[in-house]
Amino acid sequence: DFRDNNLKGSIPSEIGKLSNLSSFIISYNEITGTIPTEFTDLSKLQLMHLHGNRLRGTVPPLPLKVQSTSSLIADCGSPSDFDTPLHCPSCTMCCNSRQECDVATAKNRFANWAFFLMGLVVVFLFLTAIASWYCKEGFRQYLSVRGCEHDAIGKTSVYSFFLSNSLTAWALATAVVVAQVICFYSYISGASLVFDADKDWVYSFVCPRDEAECRNVSDVGVQGWVFFSIFIAAHLMSDMVNGIKLVWNAPRHCLIQNSLQSFFGGVCLFSIAALALYSSVVYNLAISRSDLELIFNTVILIFVCELDDKLYKCLESVSPSWMEKITREIRESFSINHVFRDITGGEETKETMLEYQVNIDESVKKDIEVYKENISRLEDELSSLKKSFEQLEQKYNTG
């Protein structure tokens, strides 16, 4: 054990000939150079600490009998004193230049899992829409939208633009969804633990100079995760439930356009909420090392979820007349379904709604015919008055 002795120079290759060597600790010195390849002959080695030095290159594969996460420690973390950290495939713990350490198991698949999760979400929502199409009418009411779809997707959210027919509104809503996806993906990507790259991951272990075992210094406890769950549920639960309801009720609209708008809006609403939940969990696992940090990071991530509401308020301030027009259009577009639910008590089918639409069209046609008759009658009366006026004019001229 030669730790913390201000040793300098390089590691002698002759140490590799000590066949009975079981422990080799040279941490916290000023040793430079590389690890001798002769160390591969140390068949009885159980403990090796190389961190806290200025070693470079690659640690050769060692026949180490691993006993714990502190069995083989080296400066293979980032940031490093060199451009490239020490490469140590067999290390159990990696430390960086700030003397922070973490278990040497790279965690860089969070982005891949995010794509997999989004794929599962889309499949789940498609199956939900199919199930709604074939299920019995009575069971449908458990997930029916109360009121109008505009209320479910959020009257003060730009997601409601997906229910409109305006290309500009769709472009704005799509831009917000893309911006939120990029933000959440940045958090997920930054949460990766890659030892040869400088990511946001905060190392959670320290390896003291006077101890052979490293300690986990993370103070995140049950209380922090409880508050995290409360905040996330309060902000995301309603979006996820309403997203499912919009998808569930999409096949019930009499117009295909309304069905597609409701389905797409529900998919976006639910997917962004699911992605926010995943990125919140992953990013907090990566950088939160206390309950306060956990709560603070959660609040920041929740703010990204509010981007759609903030943009809606900005648009209301900048162009209130245009916003009023879009809102009125959405209300009118989905009012037939809303009125019909009030008439039938919620037991609506596509066939009966189509019949209801036909009745409305016939009523409008009748009104038009009445208006035409009234106009024709007014034209006759106007023609009669014109003749009477001409006769009076002639009498006046002859008299």
Coordinates of C-alpha atoms in Angstrom, one line a residue:
D1 CA 0.0 0.0 0.0
F2 CA 1.8 3.1 -1.3
R3 CA -1.2 5.5 -1.4
D4 CA -0.7 9.3 -0.8
N5 CA 3.1 9.2 -0.5
N6 CA 4.0 11.8 -3.1
L7 CA 5.6 9.1 -5.2
K8 CA 6.9 10.1 -8.7
G9 CA 8.2 8.3 -11.7
S10 CA 6.7 5.4 -13.5
I11 CA 5.5 1.9 -12.5
P12 CA 8.3 -0.7 -12.7
S13 CA 7.5 -3.6 -15.0
E14 CA 9.2 -6.0 -12.5
I15 CA 6.1 -5.7 -10.3
G16 CA 4.4 -8.0 -12.8
K17 CA 6.8 -10.8 -11.7
L18 CA 5.4 -10.8 -8.1
S19 CA 3.2 -13.8 -8.7
N20 CA 1.8 -13.8 -5.2
L21 CA 0.8 -10.1 -5.2
S22 CA -2.8 -9.7 -4.1
S23 CA -3.1 -6.0 -3.5
F24 CA -1.5 -3.0 -5.3
I25 CA -2.5 0.5 -4.1
I26 CA -0.6 3.5 -5.5
S27 CA -3.5 6.0 -5.4
Y28 CA -3.0 9.8 -4.8
N29 CA 0.6 10.1 -5.9
E30 CA 2.3 11.7 -8.9
I31 CA 3.1 8.6 -10.9
T32 CA 3.2 9.0 -14.7
G33 CA 3.7 6.8 -17.7
T34 CA 1.7 3.7 -18.6
I35 CA 0.6 0.4 -16.9
P36 CA 3.1 -2.4 -17.7
T37 CA 1.7 -5.2 -19.7
E38 CA 3.5 -7.6 -17.3
F39 CA 0.6 -7.0 -14.9
T40 CA -1.4 -9.6 -16.8
D41 CA 0.6 -12.3 -15.1
L42 CA -0.6 -11.2 -11.6
S43 CA -3.0 -14.2 -11.3
K44 CA -3.7 -13.7 -7.5
L45 CA -4.4 -9.9 -7.7
Q46 CA -7.6 -8.9 -5.9
L47 CA -7.3 -5.2 -5.4
M48 CA -5.6 -2.5 -7.5
H49 CA -6.1 1.3 -7.0
L50 CA -4.4 3.5 -9.6
H51 CA -6.5 6.7 -9.3
G52 CA -5.2 10.1 -8.3
N53 CA -2.1 9.8 -10.6
R54 CA -1.2 10.9 -14.2
L55 CA -1.2 7.6 -15.9
R56 CA -2.0 7.4 -19.6
G57 CA -2.7 4.7 -22.2
T58 CA -4.6 1.5 -21.6
V59 CA -4.8 -0.7 -18.5
P60 CA -4.1 -4.2 -19.8
P61 CA -6.7 -6.9 -19.2
L62 CA -6.0 -8.2 -15.7
P63 CA -6.9 -11.6 -14.2
L64 CA -8.5 -9.8 -11.3
K65 CA -10.6 -11.6 -8.8
V66 CA -13.3 -9.0 -8.4
Q67 CA -14.6 -8.7 -4.8
S68 CA -16.4 -5.3 -4.9
T69 CA -16.9 -2.2 -7.0
S70 CA -13.7 -0.9 -5.4
S71 CA -11.5 -3.8 -6.7
L72 CA -10.0 -1.9 -9.6
I73 CA -10.0 1.9 -9.6
A74 CA -8.3 4.1 -12.2
D75 CA -8.6 7.6 -13.7
C76 CA -10.8 6.6 -16.6
G77 CA -13.5 9.2 -16.0
S78 CA -14.2 12.6 -17.5
P79 CA -13.1 15.3 -17.3
S80 CA -9.5 14.2 -17.4
D81 CA -6.1 15.9 -17.1
F82 CA -5.5 14.7 -20.6
D83 CA -7.4 14.9 -23.9
T84 CA -8.2 11.3 -23.6
P85 CA -8.8 9.6 -20.2
L86 CA -7.0 6.4 -19.2
H87 CA -8.7 3.5 -21.0
C88 CA -9.6 0.7 -18.6
P89 CA -12.0 -1.9 -19.9
S90 CA -11.7 -4.1 -16.8
C91 CA -12.0 -1.3 -14.2
T92 CA -14.8 -1.5 -11.6
M93 CA -14.7 2.2 -10.7
C94 CA -13.7 5.2 -12.8
C95 CA -12.6 8.5 -11.3
N96 CA -12.1 11.9 -13.0
S97 CA -9.7 14.8 -12.4
R98 CA -12.1 16.3 -9.7
Q99 CA -11.6 13.0 -7.7
E100 CA -15.2 12.1 -8.3
C101 CA -15.9 8.5 -9.1
D102 CA -18.7 6.2 -10.3
V103 CA -19.2 2.5 -11.0
A104 CA -17.6 1.7 -14.4
T105 CA -20.7 0.6 -16.2
A106 CA -21.5 3.0 -19.0
K107 CA -25.1 4.1 -19.1
N108 CA -25.6 5.5 -22.6
R109 CA -28.7 3.8 -23.9
F110 CA -31.3 6.2 -22.6
A111 CA -31.8 7.8 -26.0
N112 CA -32.4 4.3 -27.6
W113 CA -34.9 3.5 -24.8
A114 CA -36.7 6.8 -25.5
F115 CA -37.3 5.9 -29.2
F116 CA -38.5 2.4 -28.1
L117 CA -40.8 4.0 -25.5
M118 CA -42.3 6.4 -28.1
G119 CA -42.9 3.5 -30.4
L120 CA -44.7 1.6 -27.7
V121 CA -46.8 4.7 -27.0
V122 CA -47.9 5.1 -30.6
V123 CA -48.8 1.4 -30.9
F124 CA -50.8 1.6 -27.6
L125 CA -52.8 4.6 -28.9
F126 CA -53.5 2.9 -32.2
L127 CA -54.8 -0.1 -30.4
T128 CA -56.9 2.2 -28.2
A129 CA -58.6 3.7 -31.2
I130 CA -59.2 0.3 -32.7
A131 CA -60.7 -1.0 -29.4
S132 CA -63.0 2.0 -29.3
W133 CA -64.3 1.3 -32.8
Y134 CA -65.3 -2.3 -31.9
C135 CA -66.3 -2.0 -28.3
K136 CA -69.9 -1.9 -27.1
E137 CA -71.6 1.4 -26.8
G138 CA -72.2 1.2 -23.0
F139 CA -68.5 0.6 -22.3
R140 CA -67.4 3.6 -24.4
Q141 CA -68.9 6.0 -22.0
Y142 CA -66.2 5.3 -19.4
L143 CA -63.7 7.1 -21.5
S144 CA -65.9 9.6 -23.3
V145 CA -64.9 13.2 -23.5
R146 CA -67.0 15.3 -21.2
G147 CA -68.0 18.4 -23.1
C148 CA -66.1 19.4 -26.3
E149 CA -62.8 18.0 -27.6
H150 CA -61.5 21.6 -27.3
D151 CA -61.8 21.3 -23.5
A152 CA -60.0 18.0 -23.4
I153 CA -57.0 19.0 -25.4
G154 CA -56.8 22.3 -23.5
K155 CA -58.4 25.6 -24.5
T156 CA -55.3 27.5 -23.5
S157 CA -52.8 25.3 -25.3
V158 CA -51.5 25.5 -28.9
Y159 CA -52.2 21.7 -29.0
S160 CA -55.8 22.8 -29.6
F161 CA -54.7 24.1 -33.0
F162 CA -54.6 20.5 -34.2
L163 CA -58.4 20.6 -34.1
S164 CA -58.5 23.5 -36.5
N165 CA -58.4 23.7 -40.3
S166 CA -55.8 26.5 -40.4
L167 CA -52.4 25.6 -41.9
T168 CA -50.8 28.4 -39.9
A169 CA -52.3 27.0 -36.6
W170 CA -51.1 23.5 -37.5
A171 CA -47.6 24.8 -38.2
L172 CA -47.4 26.6 -34.9
A173 CA -48.6 23.6 -33.0
T174 CA -46.2 21.3 -34.8
A175 CA -43.3 23.7 -34.1
V176 CA -44.1 23.6 -30.4
V177 CA -44.2 19.8 -30.4
V178 CA -40.8 19.6 -32.2
A179 CA -39.3 22.1 -29.8
Q180 CA -40.4 20.1 -26.8
V181 CA -39.1 16.9 -28.3
I182 CA -35.7 18.5 -29.0
C183 CA -35.5 19.8 -25.4
F184 CA -36.4 16.5 -23.8
Y185 CA -34.0 14.6 -26.1
S186 CA -31.2 17.0 -25.1
Y187 CA -31.9 16.2 -21.4
I188 CA -32.0 12.5 -22.1
S189 CA -28.8 12.6 -24.2
G190 CA -27.0 14.7 -21.5
A191 CA -28.0 12.2 -18.9
S192 CA -25.8 9.5 -20.4
L193 CA -22.8 8.2 -18.5
V194 CA -19.9 7.9 -20.9
F195 CA -16.5 7.8 -19.2
D196 CA -14.5 9.1 -22.2
A197 CA -16.9 12.0 -22.8
D198 CA -18.0 15.0 -20.7
K199 CA -21.7 14.6 -20.1
D200 CA -24.1 16.0 -17.5
W201 CA -23.9 12.9 -15.4
V202 CA -22.8 13.7 -11.8
Y203 CA -20.5 11.0 -10.3
S204 CA -22.0 9.7 -7.1
F205 CA -19.0 8.0 -5.4
V206 CA -15.9 9.3 -3.6
C207 CA -12.8 7.1 -2.9
P208 CA -11.2 8.6 0.2
R209 CA -7.4 8.6 0.6
D210 CA -7.5 6.7 3.9
E211 CA -10.1 4.0 2.9
A212 CA -9.9 1.0 0.6
E213 CA -13.6 1.2 -0.3
C214 CA -15.4 3.9 -2.2
R215 CA -18.6 5.5 -0.8
N216 CA -21.9 6.5 -2.4
V217 CA -22.4 10.2 -1.4
S218 CA -25.9 10.6 -3.0
D219 CA -28.4 11.9 -0.5
V220 CA -31.5 11.4 -2.6
G221 CA -34.0 9.6 -0.4
V222 CA -37.6 8.4 -0.5
Q223 CA -38.9 11.8 0.5
G224 CA -37.4 13.4 -2.7
W225 CA -38.9 10.8 -5.0
V226 CA -42.3 11.1 -3.3
F227 CA -42.3 14.9 -4.0
F228 CA -41.1 14.2 -7.5
S229 CA -44.1 11.8 -8.0
I230 CA -46.5 14.3 -6.7
F231 CA -45.3 17.1 -8.9
I232 CA -45.2 14.9 -12.0
A233 CA -48.6 13.5 -11.4
A234 CA -50.1 16.9 -10.8
H235 CA -48.7 18.3 -14.1
L236 CA -48.8 15.3 -16.4
M237 CA -51.6 13.0 -15.3
S238 CA -54.4 15.1 -16.8
D239 CA -52.6 15.4 -20.2
M240 CA -52.1 11.7 -20.4
V241 CA -55.7 10.9 -19.4
N242 CA -57.1 13.5 -21.8
G243 CA -54.8 12.3 -24.6
I244 CA -56.2 8.7 -24.2
K245 CA -59.8 10.1 -24.2
L246 CA -59.2 12.0 -27.4
V247 CA -57.8 9.0 -29.1
W248 CA -60.6 6.8 -27.7
N249 CA -63.3 9.1 -29.0
A250 CA -61.7 9.8 -32.4
P251 CA -63.6 7.0 -34.2
R252 CA -66.9 8.3 -33.0
H253 CA -66.9 11.5 -35.1
C254 CA -69.2 11.5 -38.1
L255 CA -66.6 13.4 -40.2
I256 CA -63.3 11.7 -41.0
Q257 CA -61.5 15.0 -40.8
N258 CA -62.6 15.5 -37.2
S259 CA -61.6 11.9 -36.3
L260 CA -58.1 12.4 -37.7
Q261 CA -57.8 15.8 -35.9
S262 CA -58.9 14.3 -32.6
F263 CA -56.6 11.3 -33.0
F264 CA -53.5 13.3 -33.9
G265 CA -54.1 15.8 -31.1
G266 CA -54.5 13.0 -28.6
V267 CA -51.4 11.3 -29.8
C268 CA -49.3 14.5 -29.4
L269 CA -50.8 15.3 -26.0
F270 CA -50.2 11.8 -24.5
S271 CA -46.7 11.3 -26.2
I272 CA -45.3 14.6 -25.0
A273 CA -46.5 13.9 -21.5
A274 CA -44.9 10.4 -21.6
L275 CA -41.6 11.8 -23.0
A276 CA -41.6 14.4 -20.2
L277 CA -42.1 11.7 -17.6
Y278 CA -39.3 9.6 -19.0
S279 CA -36.8 12.4 -19.4
S280 CA -37.6 13.7 -15.9
V281 CA -36.8 10.3 -14.3
V282 CA -33.7 9.7 -16.4
Y283 CA -32.2 13.2 -15.9
N284 CA -32.8 13.2 -12.2
L285 CA -31.2 9.8 -11.9
A286 CA -28.2 11.3 -13.7
I287 CA -27.6 14.6 -11.9
S288 CA -29.7 14.8 -8.7
R289 CA -27.6 13.9 -5.7
S290 CA -29.9 15.5 -3.0
D291 CA -33.7 15.8 -2.5
L292 CA -33.4 19.6 -3.2
E293 CA -31.7 19.0 -6.5
L294 CA -34.3 16.5 -7.4
I295 CA -37.2 18.9 -6.8
F296 CA -35.4 21.8 -8.5
N297 CA -34.6 19.8 -11.7
T298 CA -38.2 18.5 -11.8
V299 CA -39.6 22.1 -11.8
I300 CA -37.3 23.0 -14.7
L301 CA -38.4 20.0 -16.7
I302 CA -42.0 20.8 -16.0
F303 CA -41.5 24.3 -17.4
V304 CA -40.7 22.7 -20.8
C305 CA -44.1 21.0 -20.6
E306 CA -45.8 24.4 -20.2
L307 CA -44.3 25.7 -23.5
D308 CA -47.6 25.2 -25.3
D309 CA -49.6 27.2 -22.8
K310 CA -47.0 30.0 -22.8
L311 CA -47.0 30.3 -26.6
Y312 CA -50.9 30.4 -26.6
K313 CA -50.9 33.3 -24.2
C314 CA -48.3 35.2 -26.3
L315 CA -50.4 34.7 -29.4
E316 CA -53.5 36.0 -27.5
S317 CA -51.6 39.2 -26.8
V318 CA -50.1 39.6 -30.3
S319 CA -53.1 38.6 -32.4
P320 CA -56.3 38.4 -30.4
S321 CA -58.6 38.6 -33.4
W322 CA -56.9 35.7 -35.2
M323 CA -57.0 33.6 -32.0
E324 CA -60.7 34.3 -31.6
K325 CA -61.3 33.2 -35.2
I326 CA -59.4 29.9 -34.6
T327 CA -61.2 29.2 -31.4
R328 CA -64.6 29.9 -33.0
E329 CA -63.7 27.6 -35.9
I330 CA -62.7 24.7 -33.5
R331 CA -65.9 25.2 -31.5
E332 CA -68.1 25.1 -34.6
S333 CA -66.3 22.2 -36.1
F334 CA -66.8 19.9 -33.1
S335 CA -70.2 21.4 -32.0
I336 CA -72.2 18.7 -33.8
N337 CA -70.8 16.0 -31.7
H338 CA -71.2 18.0 -28.6
V339 CA -74.9 18.8 -29.3
F340 CA -75.7 15.3 -30.3
R341 CA -74.3 13.9 -27.1
D342 CA -76.6 16.3 -25.2
I343 CA -79.6 15.1 -27.2
T344 CA -78.9 11.3 -27.0
G345 CA -77.5 11.2 -23.5
G346 CA -74.1 10.2 -24.8
E347 CA -75.2 7.1 -26.7
E348 CA -74.1 8.1 -30.2
T349 CA -73.1 5.9 -33.1
K350 CA -71.6 6.9 -36.4
E351 CA -74.7 5.9 -38.3
T352 CA -77.1 8.0 -36.2
M353 CA -74.8 11.0 -36.3
L354 CA -74.7 10.8 -40.0
E355 CA -78.5 10.7 -40.0
Y356 CA -78.4 13.7 -37.7
Q357 CA -76.1 15.6 -40.1
V358 CA -78.4 14.7 -43.1
N359 CA -81.4 16.1 -41.1
I360 CA -79.6 19.3 -40.5
D361 CA -78.7 19.5 -44.3
E362 CA -82.4 19.0 -45.2
S363 CA -83.5 21.6 -42.8
V364 CA -81.1 24.1 -44.2
K365 CA -82.3 23.3 -47.8
K366 CA -85.9 23.9 -46.7
D367 CA -84.9 27.3 -45.2
I368 CA -83.2 28.2 -48.4
E369 CA -86.3 27.4 -50.4
V370 CA -88.4 29.6 -48.1
Y371 CA -85.9 32.4 -48.6
K372 CA -86.1 32.0 -52.4
E373 CA -89.9 32.2 -52.3
N374 CA -89.8 35.4 -50.1
I375 CA -87.3 37.0 -52.4
S376 CA -89.4 36.2 -55.5
R377 CA -92.5 37.7 -53.8
L378 CA -90.6 40.8 -52.9
E379 CA -89.4 41.1 -56.5
D380 CA -93.0 40.9 -57.7
E381 CA -94.1 43.6 -55.2
L382 CA -91.2 45.8 -56.2
S383 CA -92.2 45.4 -59.9
S384 CA -95.8 46.3 -59.1
L385 CA -94.7 49.4 -57.2
K386 CA -92.5 50.4 -60.1
K387 CA -95.4 50.2 -62.5
S388 CA -97.7 52.2 -60.2
F389 CA -95.0 54.9 -59.9
E390 CA -94.7 55.1 -63.7
Q391 CA -98.4 55.5 -64.1
L392 CA -98.5 58.3 -61.5
E393 CA -95.6 60.0 -63.2
Q394 CA -97.4 59.9 -66.6
K395 CA -100.6 61.5 -65.1
Y396 CA -98.5 64.2 -63.5
N397 CA -96.8 65.0 -66.8
T398 CA -100.1 65.1 -68.8
G399 CA -101.9 67.2 -66.2

